[in-house]
MMTF fields as JSON, N, C-alpha, C and O atoms, coordinates in Angstrom:
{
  "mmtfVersion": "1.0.0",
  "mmtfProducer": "UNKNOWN",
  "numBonds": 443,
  "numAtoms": 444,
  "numGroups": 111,
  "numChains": 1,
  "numModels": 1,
  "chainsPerModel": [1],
  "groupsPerChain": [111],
  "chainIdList": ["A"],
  "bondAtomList": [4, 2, 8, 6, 12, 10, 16, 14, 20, 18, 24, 22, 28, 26, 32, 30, 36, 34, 40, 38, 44, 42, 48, 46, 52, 50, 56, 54, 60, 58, 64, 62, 68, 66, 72, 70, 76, 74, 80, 78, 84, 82, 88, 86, 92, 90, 96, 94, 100, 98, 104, 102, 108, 106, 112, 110, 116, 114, 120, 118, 124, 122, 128, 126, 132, 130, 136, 134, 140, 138, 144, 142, 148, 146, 152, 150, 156, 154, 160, 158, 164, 162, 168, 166, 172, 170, 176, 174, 180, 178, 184, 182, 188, 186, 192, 190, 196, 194, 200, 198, 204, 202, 208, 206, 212, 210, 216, 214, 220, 218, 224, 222, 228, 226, 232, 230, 236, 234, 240, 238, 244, 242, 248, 246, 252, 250, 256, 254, 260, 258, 264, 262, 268, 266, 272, 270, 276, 274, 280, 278, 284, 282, 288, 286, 292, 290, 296, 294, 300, 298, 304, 302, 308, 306, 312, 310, 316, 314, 320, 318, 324, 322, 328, 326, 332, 330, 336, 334, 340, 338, 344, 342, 348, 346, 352, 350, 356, 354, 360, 358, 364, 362, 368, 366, 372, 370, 376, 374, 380, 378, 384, 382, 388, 386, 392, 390, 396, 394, 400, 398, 404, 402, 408, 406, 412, 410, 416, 414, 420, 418, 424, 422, 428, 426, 432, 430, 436, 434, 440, 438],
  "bondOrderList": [1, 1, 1, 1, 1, 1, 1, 1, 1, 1, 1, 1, 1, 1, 1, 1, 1, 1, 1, 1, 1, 1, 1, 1, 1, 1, 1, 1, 1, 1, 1, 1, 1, 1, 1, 1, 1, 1, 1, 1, 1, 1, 1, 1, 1, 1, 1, 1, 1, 1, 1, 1, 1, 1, 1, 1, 1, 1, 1, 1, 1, 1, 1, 1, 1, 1, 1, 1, 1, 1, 1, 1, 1, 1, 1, 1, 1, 1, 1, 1, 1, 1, 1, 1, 1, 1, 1, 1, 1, 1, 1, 1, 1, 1, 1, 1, 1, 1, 1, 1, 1, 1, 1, 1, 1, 1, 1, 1, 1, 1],
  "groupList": [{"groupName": "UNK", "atomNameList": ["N", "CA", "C", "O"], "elementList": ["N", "C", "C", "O"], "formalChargeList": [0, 0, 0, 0], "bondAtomList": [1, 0, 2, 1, 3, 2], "bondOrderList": [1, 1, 2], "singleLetterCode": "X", "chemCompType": "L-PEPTIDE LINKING"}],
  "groupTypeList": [0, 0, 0, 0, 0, 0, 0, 0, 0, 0, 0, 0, 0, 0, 0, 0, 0, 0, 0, 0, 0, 0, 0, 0, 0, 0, 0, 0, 0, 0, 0, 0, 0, 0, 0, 0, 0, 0, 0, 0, 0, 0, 0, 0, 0, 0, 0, 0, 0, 0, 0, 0, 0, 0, 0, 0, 0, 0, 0, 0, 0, 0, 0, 0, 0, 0, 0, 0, 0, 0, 0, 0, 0, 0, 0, 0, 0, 0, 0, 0, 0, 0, 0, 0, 0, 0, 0, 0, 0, 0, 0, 0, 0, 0, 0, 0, 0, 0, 0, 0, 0, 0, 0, 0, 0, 0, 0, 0, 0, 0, 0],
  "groupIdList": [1, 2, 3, 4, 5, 6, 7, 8, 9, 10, 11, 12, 13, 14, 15, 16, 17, 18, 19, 20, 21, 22, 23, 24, 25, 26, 27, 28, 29, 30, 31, 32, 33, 34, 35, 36, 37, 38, 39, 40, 41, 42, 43, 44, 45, 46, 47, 48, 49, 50, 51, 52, 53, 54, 55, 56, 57, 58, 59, 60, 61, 62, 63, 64, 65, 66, 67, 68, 69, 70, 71, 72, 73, 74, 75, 76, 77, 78, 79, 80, 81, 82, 83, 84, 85, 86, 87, 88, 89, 90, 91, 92, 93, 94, 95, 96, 97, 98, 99, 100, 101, 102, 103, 104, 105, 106, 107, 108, 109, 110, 111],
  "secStructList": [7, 7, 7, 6, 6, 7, 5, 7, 7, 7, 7, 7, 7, 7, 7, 1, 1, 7, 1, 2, 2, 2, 2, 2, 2, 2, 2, 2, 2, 2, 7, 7, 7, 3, 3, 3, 7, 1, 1, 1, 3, 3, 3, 3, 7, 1, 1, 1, 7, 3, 3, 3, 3, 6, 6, 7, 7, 7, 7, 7, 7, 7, 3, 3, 3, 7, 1, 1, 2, 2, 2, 2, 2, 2, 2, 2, 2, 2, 1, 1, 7, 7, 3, 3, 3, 3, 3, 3, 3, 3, 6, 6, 3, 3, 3, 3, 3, 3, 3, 7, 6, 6, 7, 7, 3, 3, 3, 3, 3, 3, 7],
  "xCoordList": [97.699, 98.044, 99.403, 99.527, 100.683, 101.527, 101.518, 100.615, 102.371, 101.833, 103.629, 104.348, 104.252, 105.55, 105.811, 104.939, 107.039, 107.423, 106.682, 106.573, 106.285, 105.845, 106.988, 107.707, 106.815, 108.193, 106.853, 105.899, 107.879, 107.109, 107.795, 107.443, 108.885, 109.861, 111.569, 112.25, 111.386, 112.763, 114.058, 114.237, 115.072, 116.119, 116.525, 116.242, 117.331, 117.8, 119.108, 118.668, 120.175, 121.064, 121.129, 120.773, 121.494, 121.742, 122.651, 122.478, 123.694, 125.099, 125.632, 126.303, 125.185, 125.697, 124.65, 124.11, 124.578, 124.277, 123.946, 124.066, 123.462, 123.389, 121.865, 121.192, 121.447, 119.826, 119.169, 118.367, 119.088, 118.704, 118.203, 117.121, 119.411, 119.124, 118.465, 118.05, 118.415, 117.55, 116.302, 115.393, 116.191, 114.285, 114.01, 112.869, 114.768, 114.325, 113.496, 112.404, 114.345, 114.548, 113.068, 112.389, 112.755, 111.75, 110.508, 109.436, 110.651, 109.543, 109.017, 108.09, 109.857, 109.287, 109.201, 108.142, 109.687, 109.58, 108.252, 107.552, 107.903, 106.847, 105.927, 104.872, 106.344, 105.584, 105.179, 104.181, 106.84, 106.842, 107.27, 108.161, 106.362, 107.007, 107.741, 107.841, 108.398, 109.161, 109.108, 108.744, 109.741, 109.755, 111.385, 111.953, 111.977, 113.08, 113.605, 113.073, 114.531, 114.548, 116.389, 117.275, 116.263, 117.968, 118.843, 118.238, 120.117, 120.373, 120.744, 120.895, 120.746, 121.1, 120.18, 120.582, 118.826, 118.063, 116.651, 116.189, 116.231, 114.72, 113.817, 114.218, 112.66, 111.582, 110.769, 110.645, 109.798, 108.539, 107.637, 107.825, 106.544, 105.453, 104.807, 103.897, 104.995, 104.642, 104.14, 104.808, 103.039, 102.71, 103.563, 103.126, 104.926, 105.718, 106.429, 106.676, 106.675, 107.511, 108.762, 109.104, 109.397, 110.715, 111.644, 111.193, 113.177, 113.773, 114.91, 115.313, 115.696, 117.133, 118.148, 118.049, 118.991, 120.323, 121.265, 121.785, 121.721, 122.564, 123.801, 124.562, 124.283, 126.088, 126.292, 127.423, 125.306, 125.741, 125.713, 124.701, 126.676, 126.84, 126.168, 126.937, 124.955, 124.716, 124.014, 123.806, 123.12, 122.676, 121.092, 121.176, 119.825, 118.817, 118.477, 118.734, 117.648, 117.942, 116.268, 115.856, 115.21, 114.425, 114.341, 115.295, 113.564, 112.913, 111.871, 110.782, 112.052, 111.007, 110.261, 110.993, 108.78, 108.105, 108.115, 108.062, 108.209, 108.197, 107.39, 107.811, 106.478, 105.85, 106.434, 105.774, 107.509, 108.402, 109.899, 110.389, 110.358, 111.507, 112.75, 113.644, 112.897, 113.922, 113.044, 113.39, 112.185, 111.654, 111.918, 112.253, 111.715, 111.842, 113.982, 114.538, 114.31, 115.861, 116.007, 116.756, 115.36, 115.712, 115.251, 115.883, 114.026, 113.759, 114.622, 114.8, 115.058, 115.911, 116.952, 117.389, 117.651, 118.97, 119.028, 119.998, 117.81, 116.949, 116.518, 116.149, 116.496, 116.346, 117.763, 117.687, 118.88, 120.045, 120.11, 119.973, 120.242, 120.062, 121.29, 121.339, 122.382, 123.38, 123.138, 123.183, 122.978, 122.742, 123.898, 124.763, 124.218, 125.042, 125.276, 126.272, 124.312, 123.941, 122.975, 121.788, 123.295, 122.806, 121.524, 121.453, 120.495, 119.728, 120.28, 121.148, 119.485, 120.004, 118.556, 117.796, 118.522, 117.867, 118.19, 119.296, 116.854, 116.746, 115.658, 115.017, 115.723, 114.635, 113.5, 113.459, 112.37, 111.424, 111.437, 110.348, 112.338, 112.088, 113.496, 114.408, 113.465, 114.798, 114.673, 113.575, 115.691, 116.172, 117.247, 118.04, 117.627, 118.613, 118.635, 117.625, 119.85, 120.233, 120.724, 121.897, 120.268, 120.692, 120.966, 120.371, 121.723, 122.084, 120.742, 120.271, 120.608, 120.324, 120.968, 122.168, 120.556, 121.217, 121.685, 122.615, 121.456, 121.322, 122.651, 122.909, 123.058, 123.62, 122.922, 123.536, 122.02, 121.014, 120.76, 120.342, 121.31, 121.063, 119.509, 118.911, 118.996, 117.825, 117.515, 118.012, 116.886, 116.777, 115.566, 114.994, 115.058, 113.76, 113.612, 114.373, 112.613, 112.182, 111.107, 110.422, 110.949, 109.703, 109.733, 110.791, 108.671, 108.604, 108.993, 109.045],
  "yCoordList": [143.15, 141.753, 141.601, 142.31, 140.668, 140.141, 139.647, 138.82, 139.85, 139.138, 138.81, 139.8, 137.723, 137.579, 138.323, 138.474, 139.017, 140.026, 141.331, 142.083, 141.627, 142.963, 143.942, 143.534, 145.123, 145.409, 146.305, 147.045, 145.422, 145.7, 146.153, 146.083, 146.668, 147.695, 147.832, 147.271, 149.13, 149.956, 150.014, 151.152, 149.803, 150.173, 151.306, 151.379, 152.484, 153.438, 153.895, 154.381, 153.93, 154.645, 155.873, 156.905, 155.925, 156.748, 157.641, 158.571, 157.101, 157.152, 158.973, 159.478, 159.436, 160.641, 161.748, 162.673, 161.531, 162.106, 161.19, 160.005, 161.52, 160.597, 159.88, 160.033, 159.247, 158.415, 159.205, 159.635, 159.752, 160.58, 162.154, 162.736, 162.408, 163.554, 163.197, 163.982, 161.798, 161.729, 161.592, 162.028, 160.794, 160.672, 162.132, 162.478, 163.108, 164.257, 165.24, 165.805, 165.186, 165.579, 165.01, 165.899, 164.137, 163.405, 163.471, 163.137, 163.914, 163.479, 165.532, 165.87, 166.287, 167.59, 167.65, 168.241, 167.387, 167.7, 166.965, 167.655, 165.538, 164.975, 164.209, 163.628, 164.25, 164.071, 162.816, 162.413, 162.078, 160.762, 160.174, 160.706, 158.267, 158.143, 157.253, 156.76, 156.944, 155.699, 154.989, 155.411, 153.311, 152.377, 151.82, 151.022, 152.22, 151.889, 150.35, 149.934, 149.557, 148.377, 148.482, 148.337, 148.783, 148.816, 150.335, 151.407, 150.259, 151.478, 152.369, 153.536, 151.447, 151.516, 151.302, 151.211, 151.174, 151.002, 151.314, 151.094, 152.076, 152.489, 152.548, 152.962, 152.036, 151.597, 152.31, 152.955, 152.945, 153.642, 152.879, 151.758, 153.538, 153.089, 154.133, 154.72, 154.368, 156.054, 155.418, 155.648, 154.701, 154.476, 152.998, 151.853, 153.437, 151.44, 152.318, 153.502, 150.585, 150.324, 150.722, 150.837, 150.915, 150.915, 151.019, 150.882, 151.333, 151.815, 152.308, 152.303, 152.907, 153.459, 152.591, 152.416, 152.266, 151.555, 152.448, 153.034, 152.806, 153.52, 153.237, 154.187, 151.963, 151.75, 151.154, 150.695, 151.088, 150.839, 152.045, 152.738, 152.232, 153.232, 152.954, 152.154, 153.194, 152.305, 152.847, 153.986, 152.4, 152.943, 152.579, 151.368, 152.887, 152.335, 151.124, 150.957, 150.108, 148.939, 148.872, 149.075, 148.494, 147.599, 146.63, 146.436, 145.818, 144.693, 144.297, 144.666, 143.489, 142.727, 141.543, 140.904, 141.266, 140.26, 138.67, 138.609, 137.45, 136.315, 135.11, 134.868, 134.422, 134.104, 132.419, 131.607, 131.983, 131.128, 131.617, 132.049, 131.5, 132.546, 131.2, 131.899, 130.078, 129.427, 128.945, 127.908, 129.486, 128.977, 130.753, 130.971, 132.031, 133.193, 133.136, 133.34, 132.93, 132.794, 132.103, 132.578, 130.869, 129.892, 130.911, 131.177, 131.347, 132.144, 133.562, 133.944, 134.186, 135.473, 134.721, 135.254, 133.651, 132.693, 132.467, 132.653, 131.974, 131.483, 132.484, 132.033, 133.721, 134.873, 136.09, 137.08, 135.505, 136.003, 137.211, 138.429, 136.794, 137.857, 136.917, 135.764, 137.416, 137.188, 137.326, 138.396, 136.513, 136.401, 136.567, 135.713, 137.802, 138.369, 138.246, 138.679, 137.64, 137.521, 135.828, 135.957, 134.832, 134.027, 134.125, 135.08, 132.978, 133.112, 133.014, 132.222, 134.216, 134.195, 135.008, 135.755, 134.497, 134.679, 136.191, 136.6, 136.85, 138.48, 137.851, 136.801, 139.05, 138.983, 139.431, 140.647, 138.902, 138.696, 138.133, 138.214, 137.551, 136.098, 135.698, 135.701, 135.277, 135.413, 136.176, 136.247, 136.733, 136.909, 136.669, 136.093, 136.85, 136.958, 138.383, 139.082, 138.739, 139.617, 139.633, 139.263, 139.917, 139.991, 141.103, 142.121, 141.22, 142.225, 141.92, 140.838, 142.929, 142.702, 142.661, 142.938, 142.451, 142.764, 144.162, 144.203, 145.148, 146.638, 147.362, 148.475, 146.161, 146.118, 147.076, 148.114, 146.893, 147.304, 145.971, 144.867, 146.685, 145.437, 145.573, 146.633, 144.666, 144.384, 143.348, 142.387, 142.874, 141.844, 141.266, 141.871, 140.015, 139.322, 138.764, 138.089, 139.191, 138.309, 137.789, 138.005, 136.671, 135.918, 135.729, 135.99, 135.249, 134.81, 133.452, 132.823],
  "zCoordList": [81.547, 81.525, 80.846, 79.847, 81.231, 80.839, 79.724, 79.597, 78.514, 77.912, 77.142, 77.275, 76.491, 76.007, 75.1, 74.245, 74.968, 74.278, 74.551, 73.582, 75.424, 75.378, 76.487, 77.4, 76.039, 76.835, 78.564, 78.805, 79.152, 80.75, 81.805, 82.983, 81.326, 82.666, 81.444, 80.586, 82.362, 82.089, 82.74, 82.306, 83.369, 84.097, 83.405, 82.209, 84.112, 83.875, 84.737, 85.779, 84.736, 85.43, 86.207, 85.639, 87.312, 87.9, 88.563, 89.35, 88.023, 88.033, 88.224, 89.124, 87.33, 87.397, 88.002, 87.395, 88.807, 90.278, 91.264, 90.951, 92.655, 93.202, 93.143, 92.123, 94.051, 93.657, 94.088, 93.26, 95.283, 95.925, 94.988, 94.915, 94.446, 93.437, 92.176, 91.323, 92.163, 90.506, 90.714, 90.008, 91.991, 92.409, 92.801, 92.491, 93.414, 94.045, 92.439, 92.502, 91.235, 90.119, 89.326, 88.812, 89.257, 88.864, 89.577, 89.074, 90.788, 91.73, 91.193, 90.456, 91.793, 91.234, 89.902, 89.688, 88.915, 87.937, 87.232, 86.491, 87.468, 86.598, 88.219, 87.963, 89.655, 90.132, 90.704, 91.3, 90.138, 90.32, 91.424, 92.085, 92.025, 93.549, 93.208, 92.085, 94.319, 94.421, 95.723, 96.821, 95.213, 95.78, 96.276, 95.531, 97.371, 97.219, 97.728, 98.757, 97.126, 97.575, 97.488, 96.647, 98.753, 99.546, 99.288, 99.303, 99.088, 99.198, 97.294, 96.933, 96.804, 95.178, 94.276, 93.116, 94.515, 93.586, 94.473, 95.592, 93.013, 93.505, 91.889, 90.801, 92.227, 91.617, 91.21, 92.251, 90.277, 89.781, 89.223, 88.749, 89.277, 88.447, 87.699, 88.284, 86.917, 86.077, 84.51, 83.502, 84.486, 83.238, 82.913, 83.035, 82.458, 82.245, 83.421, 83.652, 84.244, 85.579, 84.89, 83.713, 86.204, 85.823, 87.472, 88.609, 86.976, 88.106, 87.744, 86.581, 88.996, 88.541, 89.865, 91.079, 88.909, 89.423, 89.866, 88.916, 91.016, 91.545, 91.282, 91.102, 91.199, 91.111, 89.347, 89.188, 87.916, 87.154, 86.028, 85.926, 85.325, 84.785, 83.496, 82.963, 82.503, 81.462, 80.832, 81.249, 79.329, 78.952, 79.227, 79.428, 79.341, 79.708, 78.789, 77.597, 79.923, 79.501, 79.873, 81.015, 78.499, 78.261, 78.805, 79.559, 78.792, 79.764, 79.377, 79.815, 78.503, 77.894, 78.892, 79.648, 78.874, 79.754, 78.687, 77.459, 79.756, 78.834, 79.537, 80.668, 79.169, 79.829, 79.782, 80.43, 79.112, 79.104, 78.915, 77.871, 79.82, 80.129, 79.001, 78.523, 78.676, 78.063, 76.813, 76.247, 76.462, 74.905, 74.407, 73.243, 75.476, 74.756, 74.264, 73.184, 75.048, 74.962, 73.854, 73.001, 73.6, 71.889, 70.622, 69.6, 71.023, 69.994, 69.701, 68.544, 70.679, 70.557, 70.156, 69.136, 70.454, 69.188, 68.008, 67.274, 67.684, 66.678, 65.688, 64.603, 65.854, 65.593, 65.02, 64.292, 65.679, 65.314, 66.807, 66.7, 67.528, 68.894, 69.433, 69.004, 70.451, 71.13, 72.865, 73.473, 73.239, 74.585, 75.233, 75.038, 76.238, 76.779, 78.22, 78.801, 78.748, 80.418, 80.4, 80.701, 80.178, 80.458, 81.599, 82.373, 81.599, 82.472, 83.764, 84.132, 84.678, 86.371, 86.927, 86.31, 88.431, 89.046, 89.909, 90.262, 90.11, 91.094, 91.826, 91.791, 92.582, 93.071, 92.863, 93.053, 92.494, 92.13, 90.929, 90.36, 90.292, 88.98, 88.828, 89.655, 87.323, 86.625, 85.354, 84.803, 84.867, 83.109, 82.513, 83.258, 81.507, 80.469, 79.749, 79.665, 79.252, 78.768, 77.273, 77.249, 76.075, 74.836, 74.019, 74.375, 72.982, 72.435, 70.512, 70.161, 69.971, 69.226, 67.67, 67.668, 66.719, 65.347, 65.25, 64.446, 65.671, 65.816, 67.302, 67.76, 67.511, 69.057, 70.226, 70.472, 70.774, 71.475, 72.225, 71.876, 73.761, 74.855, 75.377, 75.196, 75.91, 76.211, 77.001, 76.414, 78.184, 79.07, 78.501, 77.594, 78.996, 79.05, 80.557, 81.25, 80.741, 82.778, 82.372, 81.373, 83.719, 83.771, 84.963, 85.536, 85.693, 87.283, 87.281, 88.338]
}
């Protein structure tokens, strides 16, 4: 179950090789499938969701769940957190993007 603030998917880069070679890498090595959605990004489910971004070069990015996506944003303000990506819509919800006291970026989604 969903629940706010709990962390419920990962992004990961894939940058330095191609996508192709990182799912190939993963899939033998721990056995893992994937879900691909277009030509730059592909999806897992291995325990916490996640996926790898083909065209951003980055460091893995957390993904926190919110079950009020603009009362979690007041509180990460409210909190001393720097919102770096205003709220925007993907597909399948929206999020925001914040940095923390620690500078450690981190998203929040909600449907």
């Amino acid at each position: 179950m969903r629940k706010t603030g709990k962390l419920d998917y990962i992004e990961m880069a894939a940058v330095g090789g191609t996508l192709d070679h990182v799912k190939s890498f993963y899939s033998a090595a721990f056995g893992w499938t994937f879900t691909d959605y277009g030509p730059g990004y592909s999806a897992f489910a291995e325990g916490l969701d996640g996926g790898f971004q083909a065209e951003v070069a980055a460091k893995p990015l957390p993904i926190l769940y919110s079950e009020s996506l603009e009362q979690t944003l007041a509180a990460v303000e409210d909190a001393g957190g720097t919102v770096v990506k205003p709220i925007f819509s993907f597909p399948g919800g929206r999020r925001f993007h914040f940095v923390d006291p620690a500078g450690n970026e981190l998203a929040v989604w909600g449907e």
